[in-house]
mmCIF file of C-alpha atoms in Angstrom:
data_model
loop_
_atom_site.group_PDB
_atom_site.id
_atom_site.type_symbol
_atom_site.label_atom_id
_atom_site.label_comp_id
_atom_site.label_asym_id
_atom_site.label_seq_id
_atom_site.Cartn_x
_atom_site.Cartn_y
_atom_site.Cartn_z
ATOM 1 C CA MET Z 19 -15.379 -23.839 -23.803
ATOM 2 C CA TYR Z 20 -12.234 -24.117 -21.673
ATOM 3 C CA GLU Z 21 -10.013 -21.071 -21.179
ATOM 4 C CA ASN Z 22 -6.737 -21.151 -23.069
ATOM 5 C CA ILE Z 23 -3.651 -20.143 -21.044
ATOM 6 C CA LEU Z 24 -0.171 -19.380 -22.326
ATOM 7 C CA VAL Z 25 2.637 -20.107 -19.840
ATOM 8 C CA VAL Z 26 5.962 -18.407 -20.643
ATOM 9 C CA GLU Z 27 8.524 -20.110 -18.402
ATOM 10 C CA ASP Z 28 12.031 -21.395 -19.121
ATOM 11 C CA ASP Z 29 12.219 -23.813 -16.166
ATOM 12 C CA GLU Z 30 11.031 -27.205 -17.458
ATOM 13 C CA VAL Z 31 10.190 -28.509 -13.974
ATOM 14 C CA ILE Z 32 7.930 -25.532 -13.302
ATOM 15 C CA ARG Z 33 6.364 -25.813 -16.782
ATOM 16 C CA MET Z 34 5.471 -29.447 -16.227
ATOM 17 C CA ALA Z 35 4.102 -28.771 -12.751
ATOM 18 C CA LEU Z 36 1.949 -25.932 -14.064
ATOM 19 C CA ALA Z 37 0.761 -28.059 -16.970
ATOM 20 C CA ASP Z 38 -0.387 -30.856 -14.682
ATOM 21 C CA ARG Z 39 -2.177 -28.527 -12.286
ATOM 22 C CA LEU Z 40 -3.831 -26.253 -14.839
ATOM 23 C CA GLN Z 41 -4.931 -29.107 -17.093
ATOM 24 C CA SER Z 42 -6.363 -30.946 -14.095
ATOM 25 C CA GLU Z 43 -8.511 -27.845 -13.474
ATOM 26 C CA GLY Z 44 -9.833 -27.956 -17.039
ATOM 27 C CA TYR Z 45 -7.655 -25.274 -18.652
ATOM 28 C CA LYS Z 46 -6.019 -25.673 -22.030
ATOM 29 C CA VAL Z 47 -2.325 -24.849 -21.728
ATOM 30 C CA GLU Z 48 0.318 -23.838 -24.251
ATOM 31 C CA PHE Z 49 3.957 -23.100 -23.435
ATOM 32 C CA ALA Z 50 6.843 -20.902 -24.505
ATOM 33 C CA SER Z 51 10.347 -21.420 -23.111
ATOM 34 C CA ASP Z 52 11.824 -18.002 -23.881
ATOM 35 C CA GLY Z 53 10.694 -14.403 -24.194
ATOM 36 C CA GLU Z 54 10.733 -14.112 -27.958
ATOM 37 C CA GLU Z 55 8.650 -17.263 -28.403
ATOM 38 C CA GLY Z 56 6.272 -16.043 -25.713
ATOM 39 C CA LEU Z 57 5.806 -12.665 -27.388
ATOM 40 C CA ARG Z 58 5.209 -14.270 -30.769
ATOM 41 C CA LYS Z 59 2.587 -16.673 -29.438
ATOM 42 C CA ALA Z 60 0.863 -14.065 -27.267
ATOM 43 C CA THR Z 61 0.434 -11.649 -30.183
ATOM 44 C CA GLN Z 62 -0.308 -14.109 -32.970
ATOM 45 C CA ASN Z 63 -2.742 -16.424 -31.155
ATOM 46 C CA SER Z 64 -5.819 -15.973 -29.011
ATOM 47 C CA PHE Z 65 -5.353 -16.649 -25.286
ATOM 48 C CA ASP Z 66 -7.575 -15.940 -22.305
ATOM 49 C CA LEU Z 67 -4.598 -15.359 -19.982
ATOM 50 C CA VAL Z 68 -0.790 -15.274 -20.032
ATOM 51 C CA VAL Z 69 1.374 -16.475 -17.128
ATOM 52 C CA LEU Z 70 4.703 -14.733 -17.686
ATOM 53 C CA ASP Z 71 7.987 -15.289 -15.846
ATOM 54 C CA ILE Z 72 10.294 -12.281 -15.494
ATOM 55 C CA MET Z 73 13.660 -14.036 -15.807
ATOM 56 C CA LEU Z 74 13.609 -15.436 -19.348
ATOM 57 C CA PRO Z 75 16.248 -16.078 -22.010
ATOM 58 C CA ARG Z 76 16.337 -13.979 -25.214
ATOM 59 C CA LYS Z 77 13.837 -11.390 -23.896
ATOM 60 C CA ASN Z 78 12.915 -10.759 -20.259
ATOM 61 C CA GLY Z 79 9.348 -10.763 -18.993
ATOM 62 C CA PHE Z 80 9.178 -6.997 -18.529
ATOM 63 C CA ASP Z 81 10.029 -6.443 -22.205
ATOM 64 C CA VAL Z 82 7.599 -9.161 -23.304
ATOM 65 C CA CYS Z 83 4.791 -7.609 -21.267
ATOM 66 C CA ARG Z 84 5.525 -4.125 -22.605
ATOM 67 C CA ASP Z 85 5.668 -5.336 -26.219
ATOM 68 C CA ILE Z 86 2.406 -7.278 -25.857
ATOM 69 C CA ARG Z 87 0.667 -4.096 -24.714
ATOM 70 C CA MET Z 88 2.231 -2.027 -27.486
ATOM 71 C CA THR Z 89 0.496 -4.264 -30.039
ATOM 72 C CA GLY Z 90 -2.867 -3.484 -28.420
ATOM 73 C CA VAL Z 91 -3.465 -7.013 -27.045
ATOM 74 C CA VAL Z 92 -5.569 -6.737 -23.861
ATOM 75 C CA VAL Z 93 -5.125 -10.323 -22.600
ATOM 76 C CA PRO Z 94 -4.682 -10.530 -18.777
ATOM 77 C CA ILE Z 95 -1.033 -11.033 -17.769
ATOM 78 C CA LEU Z 96 0.024 -12.651 -14.482
ATOM 79 C CA MET Z 97 3.745 -12.162 -13.872
ATOM 80 C CA LEU Z 98 5.930 -14.556 -11.877
ATOM 81 C CA THR Z 99 8.920 -13.145 -10.024
ATOM 82 C CA ALA Z 100 11.513 -14.852 -7.851
ATOM 83 C CA ARG Z 101 12.702 -11.565 -6.437
ATOM 84 C CA GLY Z 102 9.780 -10.551 -4.274
ATOM 85 C CA GLN Z 103 10.864 -6.913 -4.317
ATOM 86 C CA THR Z 104 8.314 -4.125 -4.364
ATOM 87 C CA ILE Z 105 10.122 -2.304 -7.187
ATOM 88 C CA ASP Z 106 9.682 -5.312 -9.509
ATOM 89 C CA LYS Z 107 5.984 -5.500 -8.703
ATOM 90 C CA VAL Z 108 5.492 -1.791 -9.308
ATOM 91 C CA LEU Z 109 7.420 -1.923 -12.589
ATOM 92 C CA GLY Z 110 5.399 -4.908 -13.772
ATOM 93 C CA LEU Z 111 2.122 -3.148 -13.033
ATOM 94 C CA LYS Z 112 3.303 0.055 -14.721
ATOM 95 C CA ILE Z 113 4.209 -1.664 -17.988
ATOM 96 C CA GLY Z 114 0.893 -3.492 -18.274
ATOM 97 C CA ALA Z 115 0.831 -6.564 -16.017
ATOM 98 C CA ASP Z 116 -2.472 -7.252 -14.282
ATOM 99 C CA ASP Z 117 -1.203 -9.212 -11.297
ATOM 100 C CA TYR Z 118 1.974 -10.768 -9.920
ATOM 101 C CA LEU Z 119 2.987 -13.778 -7.872
ATOM 102 C CA THR Z 120 6.315 -14.357 -6.117
ATOM 103 C CA LYS Z 121 8.138 -17.673 -6.418
ATOM 104 C CA PRO Z 122 7.924 -20.070 -4.722
ATOM 105 C CA PHE Z 123 4.140 -19.900 -4.765
ATOM 106 C CA ASP Z 124 1.330 -22.123 -3.568
ATOM 107 C CA ALA Z 125 -0.620 -23.794 -6.374
ATOM 108 C CA MET Z 126 -3.942 -22.863 -4.774
ATOM 109 C CA GLU Z 127 -2.972 -19.183 -4.700
ATOM 110 C CA LEU Z 128 -1.956 -19.321 -8.361
ATOM 111 C CA LEU Z 129 -5.302 -20.855 -9.286
ATOM 112 C CA ALA Z 130 -7.158 -18.246 -7.241
ATOM 113 C CA ARG Z 131 -5.320 -15.417 -8.997
ATOM 114 C CA ILE Z 132 -6.013 -16.946 -12.409
ATOM 115 C CA GLU Z 133 -9.698 -17.432 -11.636
ATOM 116 C CA ALA Z 134 -10.016 -13.846 -10.399
ATOM 117 C CA LEU Z 135 -8.370 -12.438 -13.533
ATOM 118 C CA LEU Z 136 -10.540 -14.523 -15.842
ATOM 119 C CA ARG Z 137 -13.696 -13.688 -13.921
ATOM 120 C CA ARG Z 138 -13.033 -9.958 -14.048
ATOM 121 C CA THR Z 139 -12.132 -10.053 -17.725
ATOM 122 C CA LYS Z 140 -15.309 -11.886 -18.658
ATOM 123 C CA SER Z 141 -17.651 -9.929 -16.384
ATOM 124 C CA PRO Z 142 -20.615 -8.418 -18.266
ATOM 125 C CA THR Z 143 -20.483 -4.782 -19.281
ATOM 126 C CA VAL Z 144 -23.194 -2.220 -19.705
ATOM 127 C CA GLY Z 145 -23.485 0.436 -22.346
ATOM 128 C CA GLY Z 146 -21.544 0.696 -25.542
ATOM 129 C CA THR Z 147 -19.285 3.487 -26.732
ATOM 130 C CA HIS Z 148 -18.615 6.491 -24.505
ATOM 131 C CA GLN Z 149 -17.033 9.736 -25.680
ATOM 132 C CA PHE Z 150 -15.126 11.998 -23.281
ATOM 133 C CA GLY Z 151 -13.614 14.792 -25.344
ATOM 134 C CA GLU Z 152 -10.859 13.222 -27.463
ATOM 135 C CA LEU Z 153 -11.141 9.912 -25.560
ATOM 136 C CA GLN Z 154 -13.446 7.163 -26.829
ATOM 137 C CA VAL Z 155 -14.131 4.079 -24.699
ATOM 138 C CA ASP Z 156 -15.876 1.075 -26.242
ATOM 139 C CA LEU Z 157 -16.923 -1.104 -23.301
ATOM 140 C CA ARG Z 158 -18.288 -3.957 -25.374
ATOM 141 C CA GLY Z 159 -15.444 -3.945 -27.861
ATOM 142 C CA THR Z 160 -12.854 -3.520 -25.077
ATOM 143 C CA SER Z 161 -11.047 -0.800 -26.994
ATOM 144 C CA VAL Z 162 -9.921 2.716 -26.150
ATOM 145 C CA THR Z 163 -8.827 5.393 -28.601
ATOM 146 C CA ARG Z 164 -7.591 8.950 -28.184
ATOM 147 C CA ASN Z 165 -7.600 11.282 -31.164
ATOM 148 C CA GLY Z 166 -8.419 8.227 -33.244
ATOM 149 C CA LYS Z 167 -5.300 6.342 -32.122
ATOM 150 C CA VAL Z 168 -5.449 3.106 -30.113
ATOM 151 C CA VAL Z 169 -4.508 3.476 -26.448
ATOM 152 C CA PRO Z 170 -2.632 0.302 -25.367
ATOM 153 C CA LEU Z 171 -4.147 -0.717 -22.026
ATOM 154 C CA SER Z 172 -3.565 -3.824 -19.970
ATOM 155 C CA ALA Z 173 -6.607 -5.952 -19.170
ATOM 156 C CA ARG Z 174 -6.561 -4.631 -15.603
ATOM 157 C CA GLU Z 175 -6.243 -1.013 -16.737
ATOM 158 C CA PHE Z 176 -9.235 -1.499 -19.017
ATOM 159 C CA GLN Z 177 -11.234 -3.091 -16.183
ATOM 160 C CA LEU Z 178 -10.384 -0.169 -13.922
ATOM 161 C CA LEU Z 179 -11.344 2.373 -16.592
ATOM 162 C CA ARG Z 180 -14.563 0.484 -17.248
ATOM 163 C CA TYR Z 181 -15.416 0.600 -13.542
ATOM 164 C CA PHE Z 182 -14.748 4.345 -13.485
ATOM 165 C CA VAL Z 183 -16.943 4.896 -16.551
ATOM 166 C CA GLU Z 184 -19.759 2.787 -15.094
ATOM 167 C CA HIS Z 185 -19.553 4.773 -11.824
ATOM 168 C CA ARG Z 186 -19.054 8.202 -13.341
ATOM 169 C CA GLY Z 187 -19.204 11.011 -10.782
ATOM 170 C CA VAL Z 188 -18.956 8.684 -7.773
ATOM 171 C CA THR Z 189 -16.069 8.930 -5.302
ATOM 172 C CA LEU Z 190 -14.511 5.460 -5.142
ATOM 173 C CA ALA Z 191 -12.327 4.423 -2.213
ATOM 174 C CA ARG Z 192 -9.153 2.415 -2.840
ATOM 175 C CA ASP Z 193 -10.480 -0.459 -0.730
ATOM 176 C CA LEU Z 194 -13.637 -0.570 -2.848
ATOM 177 C CA LEU Z 195 -11.629 -0.609 -6.080
ATOM 178 C CA LEU Z 196 -9.417 -3.419 -4.764
ATOM 179 C CA ARG Z 197 -12.505 -5.488 -3.969
ATOM 180 C CA GLU Z 198 -14.492 -4.730 -7.123
ATOM 181 C CA VAL Z 199 -11.776 -4.601 -9.784
ATOM 182 C CA TRP Z 200 -9.097 -6.866 -8.297
ATOM 183 C CA ALA Z 201 -11.253 -9.063 -6.018
ATOM 184 C CA TYR Z 202 -8.627 -8.449 -3.335
ATOM 185 C CA SER Z 203 -9.131 -7.777 0.345
ATOM 186 C CA SER Z 204 -8.055 -4.405 1.711
ATOM 187 C CA ASP Z 205 -4.811 -5.869 3.112
ATOM 188 C CA ALA Z 206 -3.518 -6.480 -0.428
ATOM 189 C CA PHE Z 207 -0.629 -4.554 -1.952
ATOM 190 C CA THR Z 208 -1.868 -1.051 -1.131
ATOM 191 C CA ARG Z 209 -0.124 0.777 -3.994
ATOM 192 C CA THR Z 210 -1.814 -1.398 -6.635
ATOM 193 C CA VAL Z 211 -4.669 1.060 -7.213
ATOM 194 C CA ASP Z 212 -2.413 4.119 -7.201
ATOM 195 C CA VAL Z 213 0.007 2.531 -9.688
ATOM 196 C CA HIS Z 214 -2.784 1.643 -12.104
ATOM 197 C CA VAL Z 215 -4.456 5.043 -11.793
ATOM 198 C CA ALA Z 216 -1.125 6.762 -12.491
ATOM 199 C CA SER Z 217 -0.607 4.528 -15.524
ATOM 200 C CA LEU Z 218 -4.125 5.215 -16.805
ATOM 201 C CA ARG Z 219 -3.603 8.940 -16.445
ATOM 202 C CA GLN Z 220 -0.400 8.745 -18.474
ATOM 203 C CA LYS Z 221 -2.311 7.071 -21.290
ATOM 204 C CA ILE Z 222 -5.683 8.838 -21.370
ATOM 205 C CA GLU Z 223 -5.188 12.300 -19.872
ATOM 206 C CA GLU Z 224 -4.146 15.258 -22.020
ATOM 207 C CA ASN Z 225 -2.013 16.445 -19.088
ATOM 208 C CA PRO Z 226 -1.365 13.586 -16.612
ATOM 209 C CA LYS Z 227 0.093 16.007 -14.058
ATOM 210 C CA ARG Z 228 -3.186 17.971 -14.062
ATOM 211 C CA PRO Z 229 -5.793 15.242 -14.731
ATOM 212 C CA SER Z 230 -9.246 16.249 -15.898
ATOM 213 C CA LEU Z 231 -10.805 12.766 -16.116
ATOM 214 C CA ILE Z 232 -9.642 10.735 -13.111
ATOM 215 C CA LEU Z 233 -9.568 13.071 -10.132
ATOM 216 C CA THR Z 234 -8.009 12.442 -6.721
ATOM 217 C CA VAL Z 235 -10.357 13.037 -3.808
ATOM 218 C CA PRO Z 236 -7.975 13.671 -0.874
ATOM 219 C CA GLY Z 237 -8.411 11.224 1.965
ATOM 220 C CA LEU Z 238 -11.147 9.315 0.119
ATOM 221 C CA GLY Z 239 -10.023 7.888 -3.215
ATOM 222 C CA TYR Z 240 -10.712 8.698 -6.868
ATOM 223 C CA LYS Z 241 -13.563 10.043 -8.987
ATOM 224 C CA PHE Z 242 -14.102 9.779 -12.751
ATOM 225 C CA ALA Z 243 -15.546 13.188 -13.552
ATOM 226 C CA PRO Z 244 -14.983 14.213 -17.195
#
């Protein structure tokens, strides 16, 4: 069964180019030309991945990404930005994006990012439901609740939390997390792990400023030690 990708992009030339390339690789592709249409399709239909431009009419990509996550949809989101500024990348990751790519981009790099996101999302999990105080993590059902309320995580945040749960008590270096969760080399955007850990703490910790689940091990990395 071919993966179904939603491309939210207002530039018709880019849409057509992406359609040709993605379909030639065997993906099924659906499009939205503005933010509101993209949000509606992403939340009302089942997609394996969303490619989301930032500069969109009617609703920008940041707002679309945030609103997708607020509904509890965990689909991987790859954001496209023409700005190439670190602040945009950090903001995108904080509000729930899983990866980013700066325009103009090489088609092979786009495909590699898509394949990595899909591979990580579909990787097998072990165990079932894990309880850590008020936090409940269902690895098979890809859901997280705290005090019985759904915690809206991005696909990448869930993958990172899953990796922490599966390696409970182990100190994990940032380079290791980049390789295992992102499939990136160590020369990738170095704040990626820190941004996602900070975001996870905001969502799952009772007191994010004094975390009791995801601990920082100075000079080494992080440890999940509930």
